[in-house]
Each structure stands twice: as structure tokens, then as C-alpha cells.
Coordinates of C-alpha atoms in Angstrom, one line a residue:
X1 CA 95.2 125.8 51.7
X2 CA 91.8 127.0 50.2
X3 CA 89.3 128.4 52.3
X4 CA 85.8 130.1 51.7
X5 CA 85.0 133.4 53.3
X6 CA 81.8 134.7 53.9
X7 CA 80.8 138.0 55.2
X8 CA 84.2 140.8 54.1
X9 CA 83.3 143.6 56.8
X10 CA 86.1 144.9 58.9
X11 CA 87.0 141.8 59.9
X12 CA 86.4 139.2 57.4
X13 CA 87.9 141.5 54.5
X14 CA 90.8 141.4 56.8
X15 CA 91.4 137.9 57.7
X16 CA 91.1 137.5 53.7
X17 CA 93.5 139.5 53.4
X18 CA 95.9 138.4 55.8
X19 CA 95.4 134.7 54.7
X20 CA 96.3 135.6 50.8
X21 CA 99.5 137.4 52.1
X22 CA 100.5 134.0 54.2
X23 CA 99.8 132.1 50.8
X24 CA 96.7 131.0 51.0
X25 CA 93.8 130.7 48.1
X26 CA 90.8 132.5 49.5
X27 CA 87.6 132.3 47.9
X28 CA 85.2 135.1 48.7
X29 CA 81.2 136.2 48.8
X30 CA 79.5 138.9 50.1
X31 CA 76.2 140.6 49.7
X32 CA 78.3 144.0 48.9
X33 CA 79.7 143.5 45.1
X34 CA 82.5 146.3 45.7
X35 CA 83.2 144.3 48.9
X36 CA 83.9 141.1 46.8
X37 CA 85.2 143.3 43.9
X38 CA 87.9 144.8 46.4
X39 CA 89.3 141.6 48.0
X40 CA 89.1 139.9 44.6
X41 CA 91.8 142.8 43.0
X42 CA 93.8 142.1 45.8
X43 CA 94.6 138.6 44.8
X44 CA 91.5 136.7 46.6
X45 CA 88.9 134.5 44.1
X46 CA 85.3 136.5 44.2
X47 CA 82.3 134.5 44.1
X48 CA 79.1 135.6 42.5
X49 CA 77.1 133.7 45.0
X50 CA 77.3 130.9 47.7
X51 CA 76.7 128.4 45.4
X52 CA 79.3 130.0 43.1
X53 CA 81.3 129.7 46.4
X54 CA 81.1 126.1 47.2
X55 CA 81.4 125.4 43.4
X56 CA 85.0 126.8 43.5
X57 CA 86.6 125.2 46.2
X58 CA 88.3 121.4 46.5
X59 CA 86.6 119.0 48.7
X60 CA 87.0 118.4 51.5
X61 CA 85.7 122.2 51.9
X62 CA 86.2 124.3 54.2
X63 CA 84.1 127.5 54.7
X64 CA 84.4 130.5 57.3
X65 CA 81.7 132.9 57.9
X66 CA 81.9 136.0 59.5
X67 CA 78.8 137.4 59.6
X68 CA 76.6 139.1 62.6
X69 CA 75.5 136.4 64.8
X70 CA 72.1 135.6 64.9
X71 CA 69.9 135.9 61.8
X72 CA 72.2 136.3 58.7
X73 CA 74.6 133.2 60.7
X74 CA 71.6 131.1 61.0
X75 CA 70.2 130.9 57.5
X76 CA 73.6 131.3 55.6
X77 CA 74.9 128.0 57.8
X78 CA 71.8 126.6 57.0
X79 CA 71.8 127.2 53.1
X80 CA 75.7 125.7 53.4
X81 CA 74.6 122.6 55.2
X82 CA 72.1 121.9 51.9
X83 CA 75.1 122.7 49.3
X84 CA 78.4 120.8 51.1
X85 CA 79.4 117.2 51.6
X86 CA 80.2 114.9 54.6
X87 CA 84.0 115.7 55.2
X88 CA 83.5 119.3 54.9
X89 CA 84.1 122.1 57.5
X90 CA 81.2 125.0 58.6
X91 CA 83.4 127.6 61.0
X92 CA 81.8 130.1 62.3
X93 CA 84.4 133.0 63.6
X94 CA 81.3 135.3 64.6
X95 CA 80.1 136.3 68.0
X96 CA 77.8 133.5 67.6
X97 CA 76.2 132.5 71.1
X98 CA 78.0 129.1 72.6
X99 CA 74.7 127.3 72.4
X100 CA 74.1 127.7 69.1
X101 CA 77.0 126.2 68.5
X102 CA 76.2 123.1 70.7
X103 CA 72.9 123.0 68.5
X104 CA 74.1 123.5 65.0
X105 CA 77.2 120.5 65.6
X106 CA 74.2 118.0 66.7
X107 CA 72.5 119.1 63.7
X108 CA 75.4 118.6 61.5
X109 CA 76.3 115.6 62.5
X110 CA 74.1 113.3 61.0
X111 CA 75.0 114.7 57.7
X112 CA 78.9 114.3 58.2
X113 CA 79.5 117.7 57.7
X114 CA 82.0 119.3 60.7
X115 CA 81.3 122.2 62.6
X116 CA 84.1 124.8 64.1
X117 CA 83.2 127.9 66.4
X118 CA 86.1 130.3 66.4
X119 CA 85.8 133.1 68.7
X120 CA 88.0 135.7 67.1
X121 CA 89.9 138.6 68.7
X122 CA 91.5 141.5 67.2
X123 CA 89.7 143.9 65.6
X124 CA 90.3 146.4 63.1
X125 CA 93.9 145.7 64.1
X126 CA 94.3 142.0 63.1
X127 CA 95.6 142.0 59.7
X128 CA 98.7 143.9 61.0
X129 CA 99.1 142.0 64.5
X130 CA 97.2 138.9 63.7
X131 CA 94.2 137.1 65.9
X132 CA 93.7 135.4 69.3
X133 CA 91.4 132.6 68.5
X134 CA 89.9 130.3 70.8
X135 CA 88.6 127.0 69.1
X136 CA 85.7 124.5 69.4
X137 CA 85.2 121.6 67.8
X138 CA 86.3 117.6 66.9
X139 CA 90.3 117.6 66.9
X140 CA 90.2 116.1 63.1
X141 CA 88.0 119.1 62.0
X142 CA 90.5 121.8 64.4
X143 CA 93.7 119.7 63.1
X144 CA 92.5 120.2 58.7
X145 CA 92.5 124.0 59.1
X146 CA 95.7 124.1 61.7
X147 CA 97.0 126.0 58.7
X148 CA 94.6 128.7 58.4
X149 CA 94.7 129.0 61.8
X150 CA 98.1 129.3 62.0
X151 CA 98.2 132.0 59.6
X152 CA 95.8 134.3 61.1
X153 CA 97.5 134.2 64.7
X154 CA 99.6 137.2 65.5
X155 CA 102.6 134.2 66.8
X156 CA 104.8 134.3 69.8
X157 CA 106.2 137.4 69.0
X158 CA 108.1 139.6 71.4
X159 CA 106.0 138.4 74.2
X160 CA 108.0 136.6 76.8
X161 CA 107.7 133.0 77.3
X162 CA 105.6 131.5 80.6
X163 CA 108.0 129.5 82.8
X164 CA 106.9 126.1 83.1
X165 CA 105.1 125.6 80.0
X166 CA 106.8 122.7 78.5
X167 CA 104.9 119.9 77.7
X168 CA 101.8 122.1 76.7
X169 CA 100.1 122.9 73.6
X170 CA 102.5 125.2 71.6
X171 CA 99.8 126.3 69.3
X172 CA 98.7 128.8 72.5
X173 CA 101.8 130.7 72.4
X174 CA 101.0 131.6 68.6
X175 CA 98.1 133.0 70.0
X176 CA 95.3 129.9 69.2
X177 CA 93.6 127.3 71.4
X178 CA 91.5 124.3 70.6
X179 CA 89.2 124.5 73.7
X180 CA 87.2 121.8 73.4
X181 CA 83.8 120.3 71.9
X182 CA 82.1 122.4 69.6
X183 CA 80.8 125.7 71.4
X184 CA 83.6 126.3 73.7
X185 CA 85.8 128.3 71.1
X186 CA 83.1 130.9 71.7
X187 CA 82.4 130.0 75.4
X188 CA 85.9 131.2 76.3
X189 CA 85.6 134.3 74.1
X190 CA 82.3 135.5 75.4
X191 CA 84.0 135.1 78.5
X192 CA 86.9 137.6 77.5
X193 CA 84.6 140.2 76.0
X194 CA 83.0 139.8 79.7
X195 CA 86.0 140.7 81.2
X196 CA 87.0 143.2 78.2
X197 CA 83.7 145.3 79.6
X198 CA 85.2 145.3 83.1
X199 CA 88.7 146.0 82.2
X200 CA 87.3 149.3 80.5
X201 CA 85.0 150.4 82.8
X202 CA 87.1 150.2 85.4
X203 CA 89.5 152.3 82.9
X204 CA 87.1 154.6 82.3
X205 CA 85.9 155.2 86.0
X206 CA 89.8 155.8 86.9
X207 CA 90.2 158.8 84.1
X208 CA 86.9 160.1 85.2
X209 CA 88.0 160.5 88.9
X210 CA 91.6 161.9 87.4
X211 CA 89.7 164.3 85.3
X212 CA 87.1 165.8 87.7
X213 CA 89.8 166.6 89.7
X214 CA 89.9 170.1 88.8
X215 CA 86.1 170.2 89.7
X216 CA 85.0 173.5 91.4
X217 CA 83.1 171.4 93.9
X218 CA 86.4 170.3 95.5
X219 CA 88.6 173.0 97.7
X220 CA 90.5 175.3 95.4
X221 CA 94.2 173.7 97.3
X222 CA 92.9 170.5 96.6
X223 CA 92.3 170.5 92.4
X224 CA 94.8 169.3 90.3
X225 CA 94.5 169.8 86.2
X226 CA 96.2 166.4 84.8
X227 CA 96.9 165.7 81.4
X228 CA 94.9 162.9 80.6
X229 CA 96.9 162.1 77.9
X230 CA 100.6 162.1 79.5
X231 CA 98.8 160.2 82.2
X232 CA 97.8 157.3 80.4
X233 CA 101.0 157.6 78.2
X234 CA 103.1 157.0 81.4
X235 CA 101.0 154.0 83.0
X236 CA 101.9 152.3 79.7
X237 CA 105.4 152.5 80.6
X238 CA 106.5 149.7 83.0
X239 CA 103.2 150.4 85.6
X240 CA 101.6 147.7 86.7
X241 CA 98.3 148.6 84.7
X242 CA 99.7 148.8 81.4
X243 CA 97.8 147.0 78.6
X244 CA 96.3 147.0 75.0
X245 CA 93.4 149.0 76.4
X246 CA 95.5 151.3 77.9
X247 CA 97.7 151.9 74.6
X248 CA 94.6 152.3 72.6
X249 CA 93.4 154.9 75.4
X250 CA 96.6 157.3 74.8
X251 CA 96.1 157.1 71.1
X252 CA 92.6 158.5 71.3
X253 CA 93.8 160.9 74.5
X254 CA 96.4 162.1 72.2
X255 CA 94.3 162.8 69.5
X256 CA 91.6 164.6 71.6
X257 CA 92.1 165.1 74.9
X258 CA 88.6 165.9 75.6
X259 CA 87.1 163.1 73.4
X260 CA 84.9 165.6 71.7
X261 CA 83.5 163.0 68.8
X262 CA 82.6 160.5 71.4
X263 CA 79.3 161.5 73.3
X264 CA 79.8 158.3 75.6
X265 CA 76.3 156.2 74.5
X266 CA 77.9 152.8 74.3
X267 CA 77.0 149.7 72.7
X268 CA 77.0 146.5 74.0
X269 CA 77.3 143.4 71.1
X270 CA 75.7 140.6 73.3
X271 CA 78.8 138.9 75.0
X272 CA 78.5 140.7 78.3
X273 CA 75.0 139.7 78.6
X274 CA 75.7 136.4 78.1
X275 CA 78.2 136.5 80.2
X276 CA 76.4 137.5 82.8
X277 CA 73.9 135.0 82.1
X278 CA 76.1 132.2 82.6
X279 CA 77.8 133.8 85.4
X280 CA 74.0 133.5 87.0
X281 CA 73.4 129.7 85.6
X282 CA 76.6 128.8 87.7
X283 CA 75.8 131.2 91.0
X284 CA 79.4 132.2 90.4
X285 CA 79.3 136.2 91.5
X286 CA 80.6 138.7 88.8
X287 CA 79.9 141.8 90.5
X288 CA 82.2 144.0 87.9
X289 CA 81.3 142.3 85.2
X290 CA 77.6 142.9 85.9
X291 CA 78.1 146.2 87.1
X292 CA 80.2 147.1 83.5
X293 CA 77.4 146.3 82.1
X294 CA 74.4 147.9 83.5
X295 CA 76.7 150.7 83.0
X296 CA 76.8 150.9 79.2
X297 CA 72.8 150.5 79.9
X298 CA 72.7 153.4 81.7
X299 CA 74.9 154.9 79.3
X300 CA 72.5 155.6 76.7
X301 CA 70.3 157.6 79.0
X302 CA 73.1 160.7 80.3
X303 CA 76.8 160.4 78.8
X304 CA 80.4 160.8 80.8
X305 CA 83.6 161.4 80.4
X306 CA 83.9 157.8 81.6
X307 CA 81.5 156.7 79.0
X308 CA 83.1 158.8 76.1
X309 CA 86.4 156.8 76.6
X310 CA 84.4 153.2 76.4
X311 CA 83.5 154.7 73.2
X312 CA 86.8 155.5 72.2
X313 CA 88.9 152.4 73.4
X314 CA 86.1 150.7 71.0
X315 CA 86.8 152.5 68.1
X316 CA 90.4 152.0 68.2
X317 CA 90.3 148.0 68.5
X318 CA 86.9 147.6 67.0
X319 CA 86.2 150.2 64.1
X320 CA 82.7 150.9 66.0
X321 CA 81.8 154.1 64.9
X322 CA 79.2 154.2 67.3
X323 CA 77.9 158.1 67.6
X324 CA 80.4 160.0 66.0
X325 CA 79.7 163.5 66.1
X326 CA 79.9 165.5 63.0

């Protein structure tokens, strides 16, 4: 199947990538020429410009940007509404806020042109294990790029199947869900980046306590010196706590035990908030979430052990190379 890329950062050069391995014709723009340059040795068809995009692909079209949501999304779906035909498909695998989404589908729709939101998990780390992607949009617009889809999941893998699943959607168990009506794709994955800030912080606030353990404040009988790394190596082996997080945790433990290129300012990319802010427009209480982030808030003021492994579980699954020290 042929689909358009827009935007070949970290993850859009990837899901190329990942697509022309599976067999599929990508055809891809961005504003970095060595960007398009790259992907286009690799077997992937550059385009010169979006025009020179749209030009080069079979109707009905389907185009996926991946660019930083707000701004850049905004006017590059805009320019794409004015160059593509009723039939075709916008997707938008960004962080893109859900009502956007609601917003841009309405204003697509008189045009005939379909809109897909695909919030899209993985990282830096997707073109080897593939990408959770949760799905809004019409079911004929989902259903044409099924195969794209399909490619870019990470599959059922060695992951053991739920008992009492049959009869339900199979595509979930590859790892992709149609959730709904256009804007709940990236509904339910601003949702999980919600929860993503809790699941660290609490992380981090566990390794914290394990490592100020040796403090000189506590009773000389009483401090332990723990190996951070061994510590979060053996959690990941049958405890109850084990997870991606916690893998990605050892790796950077391993490396640096004391996290010494990670002064612990951390970002936050917008999902959290609006988490929050739906959390608040349906009174349902998310004290951790909230609390996770007022934390990377107060992050950027005085930095923690804590906050130095936020900053280094996102670097591992995201490629944020938020405050490296040199």
C-alpha cells in the first residue's frame, strides 16, 4: 500500500522505515533535505515538496503526518485539505489534542476528505518492536489503511493471550485499536501518557527513598547502601512491579548508576495537562496523575535523584535529550 509521510524525526523516519521493510511504498517530505535524502536511500520515494508529495501518490490518498502538534499540524493539514480529493485520508499520528481532532473531521467533512487521529506509542524503540496505536475515526477510513496499521504494530508476540477474549476485536492483540469517532485515537492515548507520568513518578519516588538510604541523617545501624542498578534489575525478574519502565530504568542504572548526564529538569509534552484537564471536566479525581505532574513543574526549579530518573526513563523510550550534561 502507498502512504505519504510527513514530518521524518525520530519517529516518523522510523515508521517509514519500518513500513518499507513490511513492503510498503512510502512517499516522503520533510523540511530537513538530508532527512528526506536519508529515508529516500533507504528505499522510501522523497518528495521535493507537499505538492510534490500528493503528486506522487494513487488516489484514493492516504497521507500521515507526524509533526509537533499544534502549529506546524495545523497549517500542514490545512495546506493538504486544499491539495487532496474526496475519498482521501488526513491521519494525524501526532500528540495532537483530542479536540482538535473533533474540529478538523467536521471541517473535513464537507469536502469528502477523511480524517484519522492515531495516537502512537513507542518511541525511539518502534522500528524494532513496532507501535501501540489507538485509532479514531469512520470504520471505512480505519478499515483502507488496516494494512499500514497492521504493519506498524509490534503483533501478538510473546505476550500471553487474555482468557476470555474470543469474540473481540483481534486487531487489539497486534497491538491496534479503532476507538471510536474521530478524536478518540488520541483521547485514549493522552490518557496513557497521563498514567505514563504517574507510573514514573511513582518509580522515581521509590529509587529516591532506596537511595537516600545511606543518608547520614538516618541512625548509622539503620543505612543501607543498595545498588540501584541490581535493584531494579531484580524487580524485573518475576516481581509484581516489573514493566517496560522498569527495563528501561536498569538500562540507564546500569550505564550510570548515579545518572550523572541527567540533572532531573523534566519536560512535560502537553498530555498530562490535558489529562488533568479532562480529569477536572468529568470531577473524576486523579490525585497521582495530578500530583506527577505538578512534580515535573517543580522539577525545573531544584533537581532529584527522583527527577534525574524521569529524565532518564525518557531518553530511553523517547530519544528526549532533554539537559544532557556535557
Amino acid at each position: 500500500m502507498q502512504l505519504g509521510i510527513i514530518g521524518l524525526g525520530r519517529m516518523g523516519g522510523n515508521i517509514a522505515r519500518r513500513l518499507t521493510k513490511a513492503g510498503h511504498e512510502c512517499v516522503v517530505w520533510d523540511r530537513n533535505e538530508a532527512a528526506v535524502k536519508e529515508l529516500g536511500a533507504e528505499g522510501n520515494l522523497p518528495a521535493s515538496d507537499l505538492a510534490d508529495l500528493i503528486g506522487k501518490l494513487d488516489a484514493p490518498r492516504a497521507v500521515w503526518v507526524m509533526l509537533p502538534a499544534g502549529g506546524p499540524t495545523e497549517t500542514t493539514i490545512a495546506t493538504l485539505a486544499g491539495m487532496m480529493s474526496p475519498g482521501d485520508i488526513i491521519i494525524d499520528g501526532g500528540n495532537t489534542f483530542y479536540k482538535d481532532d473533533i474540529r478538523r473531521a467536521a471541517e473535513l467533512e464537507p469536502t469528502g476528505i477523511h480524517y484519522v487521529d492515531v495516537g502512537t506509542s513507542g518511541g525511539v524503540w518502534g522500528l524494532e518492536r513496532g507501535y501501540c496505536m489507538m485509532v479514531g475515526g469512520t470504520k471505512g477510513a480505519v478499515d483502507h489503511i488496516d494494512p499500514i496499521l497492521a504493519a506498524l504494530a509490534p503483533g501478538i508476540g510473546e505476550i500471553p493471550r487474555t482468557p476470555g477474549r474470543e469474540g473481540r476485536d483481534t486487531r487489539v492483540e497486534q497491538g491496534y485499536m479503532h476507538c471510536g469517532p474521530a478524536g478518540s485515537g488520541h483521547f485514549v492515548k493522552m490518557v496513557h501518557n497521563g498514567i505514563e507520568y504517574g507510573l514514573m513518578q511513582a518509580y522515581a519516588e521509590g529509587f529516591e527513598i532506596l537511595k537516600k538510604k545511606n543518608s547520614e541523617a538516618l541512625p548509622e545501624n539503620e543505612r543501607f547502601t543498595l545498588d540501584m542498578a541490581d535493584v531494579a534489575e531484580v524487580w524485573r525478574r518475576g516481581s509484581v512491579v516489573s514493566s517496560w519502565l522498569l527495563d528501561l530504568s536498569a538500562i540507564a542504572l546500569t550505564k550510570d548508576e548515579s545518572l550523572s548526564d541527567f540533572p532531573g529538569e523534566v519536560a512535560d509534552s502537553g498530555e498530562g495537562r490535558w489529562t488533568v484537564m479532562a480529569a477536572i471536566e468529568e470531577a473524576v479525581s486523579a490525585e497521582v496523575l495530578s500530583a506527577a505532574l505538578y512534580t515535573r513543574f517543580r522539577s525545573r526549579q531544584d533537581h532529584t535523584f527522583g527527577e534525574k530518573l524521569l529524565s532518564a526513563m525518557r531518553f530511553q523510550f523517547g530519544g528526549h535529550t532533554e539537559f544532557k550534561n556535557k
